[in-house]
CSV table of C-alpha atoms and ligand atoms in Angstrom, one decimal:
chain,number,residue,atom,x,y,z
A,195,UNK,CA,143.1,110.3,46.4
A,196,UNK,CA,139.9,108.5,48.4
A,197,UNK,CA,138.8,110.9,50.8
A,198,UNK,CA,138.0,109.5,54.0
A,199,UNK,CA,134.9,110.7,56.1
A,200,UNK,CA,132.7,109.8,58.9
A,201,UNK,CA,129.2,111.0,58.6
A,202,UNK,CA,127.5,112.8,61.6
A,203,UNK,CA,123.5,112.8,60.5
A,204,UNK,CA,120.2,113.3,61.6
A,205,UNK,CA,118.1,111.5,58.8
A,206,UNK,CA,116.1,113.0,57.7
A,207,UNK,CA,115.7,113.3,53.5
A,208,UNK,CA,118.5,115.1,52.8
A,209,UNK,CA,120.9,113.4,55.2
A,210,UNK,CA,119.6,110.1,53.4
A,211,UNK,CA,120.5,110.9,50.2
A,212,UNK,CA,123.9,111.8,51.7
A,213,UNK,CA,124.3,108.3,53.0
A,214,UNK,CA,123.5,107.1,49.9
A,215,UNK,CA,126.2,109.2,48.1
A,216,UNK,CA,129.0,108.8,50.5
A,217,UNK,CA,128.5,104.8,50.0
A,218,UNK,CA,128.4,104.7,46.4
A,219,UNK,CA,130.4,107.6,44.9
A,220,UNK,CA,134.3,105.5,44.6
A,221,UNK,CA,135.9,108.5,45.5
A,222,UNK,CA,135.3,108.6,49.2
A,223,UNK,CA,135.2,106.4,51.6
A,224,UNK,CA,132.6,106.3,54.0
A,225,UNK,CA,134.1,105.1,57.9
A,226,UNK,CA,131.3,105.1,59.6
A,227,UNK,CA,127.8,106.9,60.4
A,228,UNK,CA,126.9,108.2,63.7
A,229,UNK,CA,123.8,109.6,64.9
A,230,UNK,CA,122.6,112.4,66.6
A,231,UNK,CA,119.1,114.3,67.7
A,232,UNK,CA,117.9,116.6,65.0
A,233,UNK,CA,115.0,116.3,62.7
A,234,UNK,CA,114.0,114.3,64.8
A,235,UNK,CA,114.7,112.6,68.1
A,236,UNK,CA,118.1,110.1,68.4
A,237,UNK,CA,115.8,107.1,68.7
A,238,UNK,CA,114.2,107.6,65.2
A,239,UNK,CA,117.0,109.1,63.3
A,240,UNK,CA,119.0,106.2,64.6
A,241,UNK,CA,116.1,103.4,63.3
A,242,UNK,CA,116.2,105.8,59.9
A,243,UNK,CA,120.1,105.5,59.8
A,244,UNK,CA,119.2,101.9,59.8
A,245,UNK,CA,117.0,101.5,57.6
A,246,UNK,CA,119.1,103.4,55.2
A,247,UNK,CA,122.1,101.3,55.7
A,248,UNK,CA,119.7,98.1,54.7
A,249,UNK,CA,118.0,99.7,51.9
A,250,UNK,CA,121.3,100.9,50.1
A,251,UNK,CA,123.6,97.8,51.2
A,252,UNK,CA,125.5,100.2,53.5
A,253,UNK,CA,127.8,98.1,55.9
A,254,UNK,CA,129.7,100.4,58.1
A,255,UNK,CA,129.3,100.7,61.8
A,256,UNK,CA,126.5,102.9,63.2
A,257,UNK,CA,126.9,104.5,66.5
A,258,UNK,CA,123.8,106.8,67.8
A,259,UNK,CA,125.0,109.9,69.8
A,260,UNK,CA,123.5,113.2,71.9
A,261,UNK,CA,120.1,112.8,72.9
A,262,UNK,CA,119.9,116.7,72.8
A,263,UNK,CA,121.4,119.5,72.6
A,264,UNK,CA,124.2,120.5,74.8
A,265,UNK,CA,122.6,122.8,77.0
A,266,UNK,CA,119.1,124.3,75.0
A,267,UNK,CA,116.0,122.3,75.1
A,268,UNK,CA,115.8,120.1,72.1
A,269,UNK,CA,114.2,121.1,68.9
A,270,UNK,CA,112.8,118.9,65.9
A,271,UNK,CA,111.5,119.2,62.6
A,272,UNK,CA,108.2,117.2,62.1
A,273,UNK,CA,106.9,120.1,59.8
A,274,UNK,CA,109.7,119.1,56.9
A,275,UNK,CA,110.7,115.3,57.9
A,276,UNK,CA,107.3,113.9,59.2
A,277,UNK,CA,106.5,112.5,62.9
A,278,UNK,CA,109.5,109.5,61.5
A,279,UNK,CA,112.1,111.6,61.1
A,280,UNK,CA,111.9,110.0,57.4
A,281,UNK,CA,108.2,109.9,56.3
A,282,UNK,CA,107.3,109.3,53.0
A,283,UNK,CA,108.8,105.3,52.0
A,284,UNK,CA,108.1,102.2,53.8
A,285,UNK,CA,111.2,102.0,56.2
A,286,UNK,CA,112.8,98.6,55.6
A,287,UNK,CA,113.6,97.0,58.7
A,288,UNK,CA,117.7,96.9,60.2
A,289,UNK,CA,119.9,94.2,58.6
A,290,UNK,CA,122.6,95.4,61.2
A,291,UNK,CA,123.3,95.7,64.8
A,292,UNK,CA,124.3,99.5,66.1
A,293,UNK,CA,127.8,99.4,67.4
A,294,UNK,CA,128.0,99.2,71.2
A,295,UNK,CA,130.3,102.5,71.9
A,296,UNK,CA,128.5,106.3,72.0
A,297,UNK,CA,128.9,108.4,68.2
A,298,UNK,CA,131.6,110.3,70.3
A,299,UNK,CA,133.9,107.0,71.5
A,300,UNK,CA,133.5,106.0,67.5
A,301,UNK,CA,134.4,109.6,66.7
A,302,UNK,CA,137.4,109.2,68.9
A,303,UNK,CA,138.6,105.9,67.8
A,304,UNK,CA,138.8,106.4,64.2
A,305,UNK,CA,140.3,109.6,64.2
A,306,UNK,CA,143.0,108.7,66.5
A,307,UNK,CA,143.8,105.1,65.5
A,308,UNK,CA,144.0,106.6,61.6
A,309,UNK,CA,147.0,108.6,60.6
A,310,UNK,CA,146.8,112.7,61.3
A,311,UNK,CA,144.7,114.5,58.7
A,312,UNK,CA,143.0,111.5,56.3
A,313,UNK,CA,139.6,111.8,57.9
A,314,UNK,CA,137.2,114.6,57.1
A,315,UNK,CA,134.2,114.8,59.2
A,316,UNK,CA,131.2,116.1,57.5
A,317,UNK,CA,128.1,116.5,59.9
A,318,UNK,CA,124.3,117.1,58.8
A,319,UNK,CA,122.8,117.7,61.9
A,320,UNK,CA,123.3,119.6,64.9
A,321,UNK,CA,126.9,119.4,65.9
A,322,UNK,CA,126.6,118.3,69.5
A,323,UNK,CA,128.2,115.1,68.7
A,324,UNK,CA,131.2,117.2,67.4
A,325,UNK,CA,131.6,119.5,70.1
A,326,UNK,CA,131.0,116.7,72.6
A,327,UNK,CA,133.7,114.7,70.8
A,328,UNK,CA,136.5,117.2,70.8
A,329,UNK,CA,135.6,118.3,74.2
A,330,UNK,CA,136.5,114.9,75.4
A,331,UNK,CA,139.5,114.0,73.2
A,332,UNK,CA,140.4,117.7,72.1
A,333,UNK,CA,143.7,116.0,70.2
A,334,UNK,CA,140.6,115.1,67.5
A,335,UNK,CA,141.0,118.8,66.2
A,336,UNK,CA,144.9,118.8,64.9
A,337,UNK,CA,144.3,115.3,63.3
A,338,UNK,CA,140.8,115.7,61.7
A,339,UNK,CA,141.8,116.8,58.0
A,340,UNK,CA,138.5,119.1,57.9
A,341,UNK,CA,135.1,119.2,58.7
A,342,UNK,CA,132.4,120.3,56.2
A,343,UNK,CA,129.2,120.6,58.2
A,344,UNK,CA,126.0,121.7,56.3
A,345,UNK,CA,124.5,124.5,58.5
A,346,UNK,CA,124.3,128.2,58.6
A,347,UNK,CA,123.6,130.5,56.4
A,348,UNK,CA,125.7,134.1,55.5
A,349,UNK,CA,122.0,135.7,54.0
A,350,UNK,CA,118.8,134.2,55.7
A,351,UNK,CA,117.9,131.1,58.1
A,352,UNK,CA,114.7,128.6,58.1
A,353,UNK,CA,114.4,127.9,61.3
A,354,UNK,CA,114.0,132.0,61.8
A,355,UNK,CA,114.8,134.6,59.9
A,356,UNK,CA,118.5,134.6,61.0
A,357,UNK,CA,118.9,131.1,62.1
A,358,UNK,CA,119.1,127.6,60.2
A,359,UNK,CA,117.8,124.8,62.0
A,360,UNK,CA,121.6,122.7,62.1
A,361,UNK,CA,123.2,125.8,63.9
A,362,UNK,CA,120.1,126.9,66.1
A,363,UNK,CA,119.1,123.6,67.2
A,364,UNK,CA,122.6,123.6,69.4
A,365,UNK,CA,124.1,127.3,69.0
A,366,UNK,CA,126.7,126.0,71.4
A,367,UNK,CA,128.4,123.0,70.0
A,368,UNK,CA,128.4,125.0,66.7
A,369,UNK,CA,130.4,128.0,68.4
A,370,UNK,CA,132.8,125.8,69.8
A,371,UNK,CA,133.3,123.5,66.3
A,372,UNK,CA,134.0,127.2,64.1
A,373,UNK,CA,135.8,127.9,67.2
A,374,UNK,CA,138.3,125.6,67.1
A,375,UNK,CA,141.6,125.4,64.4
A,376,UNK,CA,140.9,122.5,62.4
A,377,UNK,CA,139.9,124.0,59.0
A,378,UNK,CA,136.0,124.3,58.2
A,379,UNK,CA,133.8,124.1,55.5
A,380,UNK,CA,130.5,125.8,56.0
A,381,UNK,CA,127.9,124.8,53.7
A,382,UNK,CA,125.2,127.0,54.1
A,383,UNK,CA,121.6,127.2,53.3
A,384,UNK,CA,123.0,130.0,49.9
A,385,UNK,CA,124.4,127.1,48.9
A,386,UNK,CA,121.6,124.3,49.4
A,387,UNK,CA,118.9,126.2,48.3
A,388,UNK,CA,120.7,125.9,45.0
A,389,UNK,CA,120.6,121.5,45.4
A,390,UNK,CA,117.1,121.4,44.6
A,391,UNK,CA,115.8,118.2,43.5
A,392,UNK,CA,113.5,118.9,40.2
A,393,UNK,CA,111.4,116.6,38.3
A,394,UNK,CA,113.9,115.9,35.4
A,395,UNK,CA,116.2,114.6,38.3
A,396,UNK,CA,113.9,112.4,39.7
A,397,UNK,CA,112.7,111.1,36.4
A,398,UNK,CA,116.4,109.9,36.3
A,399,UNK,CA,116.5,108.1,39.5
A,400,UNK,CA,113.4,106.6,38.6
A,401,UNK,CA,114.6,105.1,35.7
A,402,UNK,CA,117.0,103.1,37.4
A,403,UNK,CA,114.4,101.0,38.3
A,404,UNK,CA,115.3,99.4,41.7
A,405,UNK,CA,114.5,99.0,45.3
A,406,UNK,CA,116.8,101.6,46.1
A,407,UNK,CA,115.8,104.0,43.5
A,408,UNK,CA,112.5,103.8,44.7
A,409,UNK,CA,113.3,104.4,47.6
A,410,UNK,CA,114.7,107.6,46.9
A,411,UNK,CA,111.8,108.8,44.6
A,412,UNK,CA,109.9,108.1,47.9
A,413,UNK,CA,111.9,110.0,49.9
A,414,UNK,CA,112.2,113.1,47.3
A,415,UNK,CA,108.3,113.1,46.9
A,416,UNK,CA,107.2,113.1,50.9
A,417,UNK,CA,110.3,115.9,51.0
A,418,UNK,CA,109.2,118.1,47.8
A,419,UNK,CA,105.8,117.9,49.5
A,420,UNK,CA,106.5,119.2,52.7
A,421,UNK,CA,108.8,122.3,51.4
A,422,UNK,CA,106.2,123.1,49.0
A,423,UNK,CA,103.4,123.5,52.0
A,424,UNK,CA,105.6,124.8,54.0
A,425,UNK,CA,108.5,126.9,52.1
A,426,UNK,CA,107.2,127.3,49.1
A,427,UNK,CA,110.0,125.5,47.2
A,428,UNK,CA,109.2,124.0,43.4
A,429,UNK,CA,111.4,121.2,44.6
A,430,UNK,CA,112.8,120.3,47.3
A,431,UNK,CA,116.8,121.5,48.1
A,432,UNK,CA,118.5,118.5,49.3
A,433,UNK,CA,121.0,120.3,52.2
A,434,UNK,CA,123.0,117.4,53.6
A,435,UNK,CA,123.7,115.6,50.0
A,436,UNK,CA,126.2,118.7,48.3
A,437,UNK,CA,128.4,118.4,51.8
A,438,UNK,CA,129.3,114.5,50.7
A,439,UNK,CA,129.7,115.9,47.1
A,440,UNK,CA,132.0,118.4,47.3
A,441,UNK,CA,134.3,115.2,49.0
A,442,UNK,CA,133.4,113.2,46.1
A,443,UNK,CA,134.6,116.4,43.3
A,444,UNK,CA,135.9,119.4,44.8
A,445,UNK,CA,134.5,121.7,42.0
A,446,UNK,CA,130.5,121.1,42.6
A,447,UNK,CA,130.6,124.4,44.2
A,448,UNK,CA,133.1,127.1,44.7
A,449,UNK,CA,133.9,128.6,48.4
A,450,UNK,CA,134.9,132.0,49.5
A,451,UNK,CA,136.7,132.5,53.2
A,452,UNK,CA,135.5,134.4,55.9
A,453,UNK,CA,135.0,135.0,59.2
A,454,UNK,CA,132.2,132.8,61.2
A,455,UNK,CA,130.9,133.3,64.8
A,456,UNK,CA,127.8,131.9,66.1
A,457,UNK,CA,125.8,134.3,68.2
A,458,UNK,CA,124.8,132.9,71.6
A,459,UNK,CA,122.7,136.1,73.0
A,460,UNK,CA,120.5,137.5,70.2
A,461,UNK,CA,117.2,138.4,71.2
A,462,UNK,CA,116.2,137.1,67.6
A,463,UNK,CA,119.1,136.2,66.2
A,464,UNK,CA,120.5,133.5,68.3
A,465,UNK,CA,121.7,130.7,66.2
A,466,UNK,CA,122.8,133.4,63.4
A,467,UNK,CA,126.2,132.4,61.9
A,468,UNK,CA,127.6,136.1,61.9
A,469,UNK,CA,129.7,136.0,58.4
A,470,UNK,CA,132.3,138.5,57.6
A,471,UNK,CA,134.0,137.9,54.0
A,472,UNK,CA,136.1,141.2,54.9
A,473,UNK,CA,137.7,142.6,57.8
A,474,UNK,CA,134.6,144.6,59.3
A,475,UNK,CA,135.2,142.6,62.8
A,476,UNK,CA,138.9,142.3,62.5
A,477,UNK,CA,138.7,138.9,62.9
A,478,UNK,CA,141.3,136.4,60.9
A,479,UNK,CA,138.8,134.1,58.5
A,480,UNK,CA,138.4,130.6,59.5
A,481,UNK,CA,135.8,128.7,57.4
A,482,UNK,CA,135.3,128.2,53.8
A,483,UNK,CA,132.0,129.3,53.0
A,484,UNK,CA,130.1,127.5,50.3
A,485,UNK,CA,129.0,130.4,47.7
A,486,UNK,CA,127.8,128.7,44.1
A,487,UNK,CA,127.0,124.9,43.1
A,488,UNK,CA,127.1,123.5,39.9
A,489,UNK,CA,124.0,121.8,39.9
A,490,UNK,CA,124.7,119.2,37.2
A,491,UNK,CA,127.9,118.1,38.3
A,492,UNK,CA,125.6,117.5,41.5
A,493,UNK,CA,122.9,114.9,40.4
A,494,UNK,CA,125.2,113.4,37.5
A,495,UNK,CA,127.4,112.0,40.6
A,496,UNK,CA,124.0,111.6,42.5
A,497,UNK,CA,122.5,109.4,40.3
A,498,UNK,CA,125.3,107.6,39.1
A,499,UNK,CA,125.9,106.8,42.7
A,500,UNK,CA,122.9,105.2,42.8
A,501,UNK,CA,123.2,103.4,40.1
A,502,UNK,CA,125.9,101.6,41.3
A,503,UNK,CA,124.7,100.9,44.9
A,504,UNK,CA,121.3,99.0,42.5
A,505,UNK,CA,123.6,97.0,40.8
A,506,UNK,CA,125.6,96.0,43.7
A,507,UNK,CA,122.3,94.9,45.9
A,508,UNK,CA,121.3,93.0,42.4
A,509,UNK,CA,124.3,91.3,42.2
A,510,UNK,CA,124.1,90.5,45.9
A,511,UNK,CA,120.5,89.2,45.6
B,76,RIB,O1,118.4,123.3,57.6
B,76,RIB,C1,118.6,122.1,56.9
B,76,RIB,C2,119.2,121.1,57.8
B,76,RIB,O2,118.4,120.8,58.9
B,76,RIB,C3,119.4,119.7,57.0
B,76,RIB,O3,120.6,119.1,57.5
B,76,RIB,C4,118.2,119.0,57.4
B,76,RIB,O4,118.4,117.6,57.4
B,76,RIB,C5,118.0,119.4,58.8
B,76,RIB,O5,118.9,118.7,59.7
B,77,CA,CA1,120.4,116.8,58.4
């Protein structure tokens, strides 16, 4: 069966390559993309959402959302995603309008005018636009089949020892989506560190040999660059794309349940998602956490995706 999602980003590289995915893998079906502040601020995300959309022939509607977080001052992410948001390829410029109602109205429309339980939301960035969303319609939460959000991490954060940037960024409006009873999928750093995007994968896309693919090699050289300098990675681990994959083949990674809470108060472990696999807090489990990836089945799907999204644009053209 087509799963149906609508795709809650802050592009950034990673969520990119998720948009690029979630358009050309013919098992899902991709709704809509909506914005919100992350990586970088909403007004550059939004042109890099764009410029995504025109680069891979996406043509669904895209609806920018929270400026910031919901009550924390904003973070970004120059040090991994550049002063762009999406440094490294020349941006191609909008072939589309953005549509007129707020990521949360778009959020709320879809979901409500589609039939209970055939749309999965799977956010990228911080969820503000989530918590925002079901704070205003909270009938979103029975009716939304799942949401598999990349963020978190049950071992170590990025963003500080405890933290990853996703959960941190708005500690809030993640507490109140692993809150709430719709079922969750937590796709956490343990998992994405695994995604990494080495040279024989490149060498693949590259070999495709088209605008887009370039495009991507672009965007997977600026990103390798930075988490070398900064992380020390090989390769870069490309978060956002394995969230989009597991709707595209549920066995590209395996998930354990547990227990998530957010913590609000640490004095340096605010933004830590507190993860209990047993019964040590007593608390029944409500998320799927995301424990090991198989990597091929990954980039096969990746690449063939784009693959297909070349030869569409070539036929167009
Ligand atoms: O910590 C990684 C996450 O933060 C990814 O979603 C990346 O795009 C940034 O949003
Ligand atoms: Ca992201």
């Amino acid at each position: 069966m087509t799963e149906r999602l609508i795709l809650d980003c802050d592009p950034g590289h990673d969520d990119a390559l998720a948009m690029i995915l979630a358009a050309g893998d013919p098992r899902v079906e991709l709704l809509a993309v909506t914005t919100c502040a992350g990586n970088q601020t909403i007004e550059k995300v939004t042109r890099n959402a764009l410029a995504v959309c025109a680069i891979a022939g996406i043509d669904v509607p895209v609806a920018a959302g929270a400026a910031g977080p919901m009550v924390r001052p904003q973070m970004v992410a120059p040090d991994i995603h550049g002063e762009s948001g999406l440094d490294g390829p020349v941006l191609p410029e909008p072939t589309r309008e953005l549509d007129p109602r707020h990521a949360i109205d778009l959020i709320i429309d879809l979901v409500m005018s589609n039939d209970p339980g055939t749309i999965t939301l799977v956010p990228t960035g911080p969820l503000t636009n989530i918590a925002l969303a079901m704070g205003k319609e909270p009938r979103i939460v029975e009716r939304v089949k799942r949401v598999v959000l990349m963020g978190g991490a049950y071992t170590r954060g990025n963003r500080t020892p405890a933290a990853e940037f996703n959960i941190i960024a708005d500690p809030e409006a993640a507490q109140a989506v692993f809150g709430a009873s719709w079922p969750v999928t937590m796709v956490g750093l343990d998992l994405t560190h695994q995604a990494t995007a080495d040279a024989d994968v490149v060498a693949r896309i590259a070999e495709i040999d088209s605008p887009l693919s370039r495009f991507v090699v672009d965007v997977l050289r600026f990103f390798g660059s930075t988490y070398l300098a900064r992380q020390g990675f090989p390769a870069p681990p490309v978060h956002d794309l394995c969230c989009v994959a597991k709707l595209c083949d549920a066995e590209v990674f395996t998930t354990r349940e547990a227990f998530v809470a957010v913590e609000l108060t640490g004095t340096w472990t605010t933004g830590m998602t507190v993860t209990d696999f047993g019964d040590l807090l007593g608390r029944p489990h409500n998320t799927d956490v995301a424990i090991q990836l198989d990597k091929p089945r990954l980039w096969d799907m990746t690449v063939d995706a784009i693959a297909t999204l070349s030869a569409r644009s070539a036929v167009r053209s």
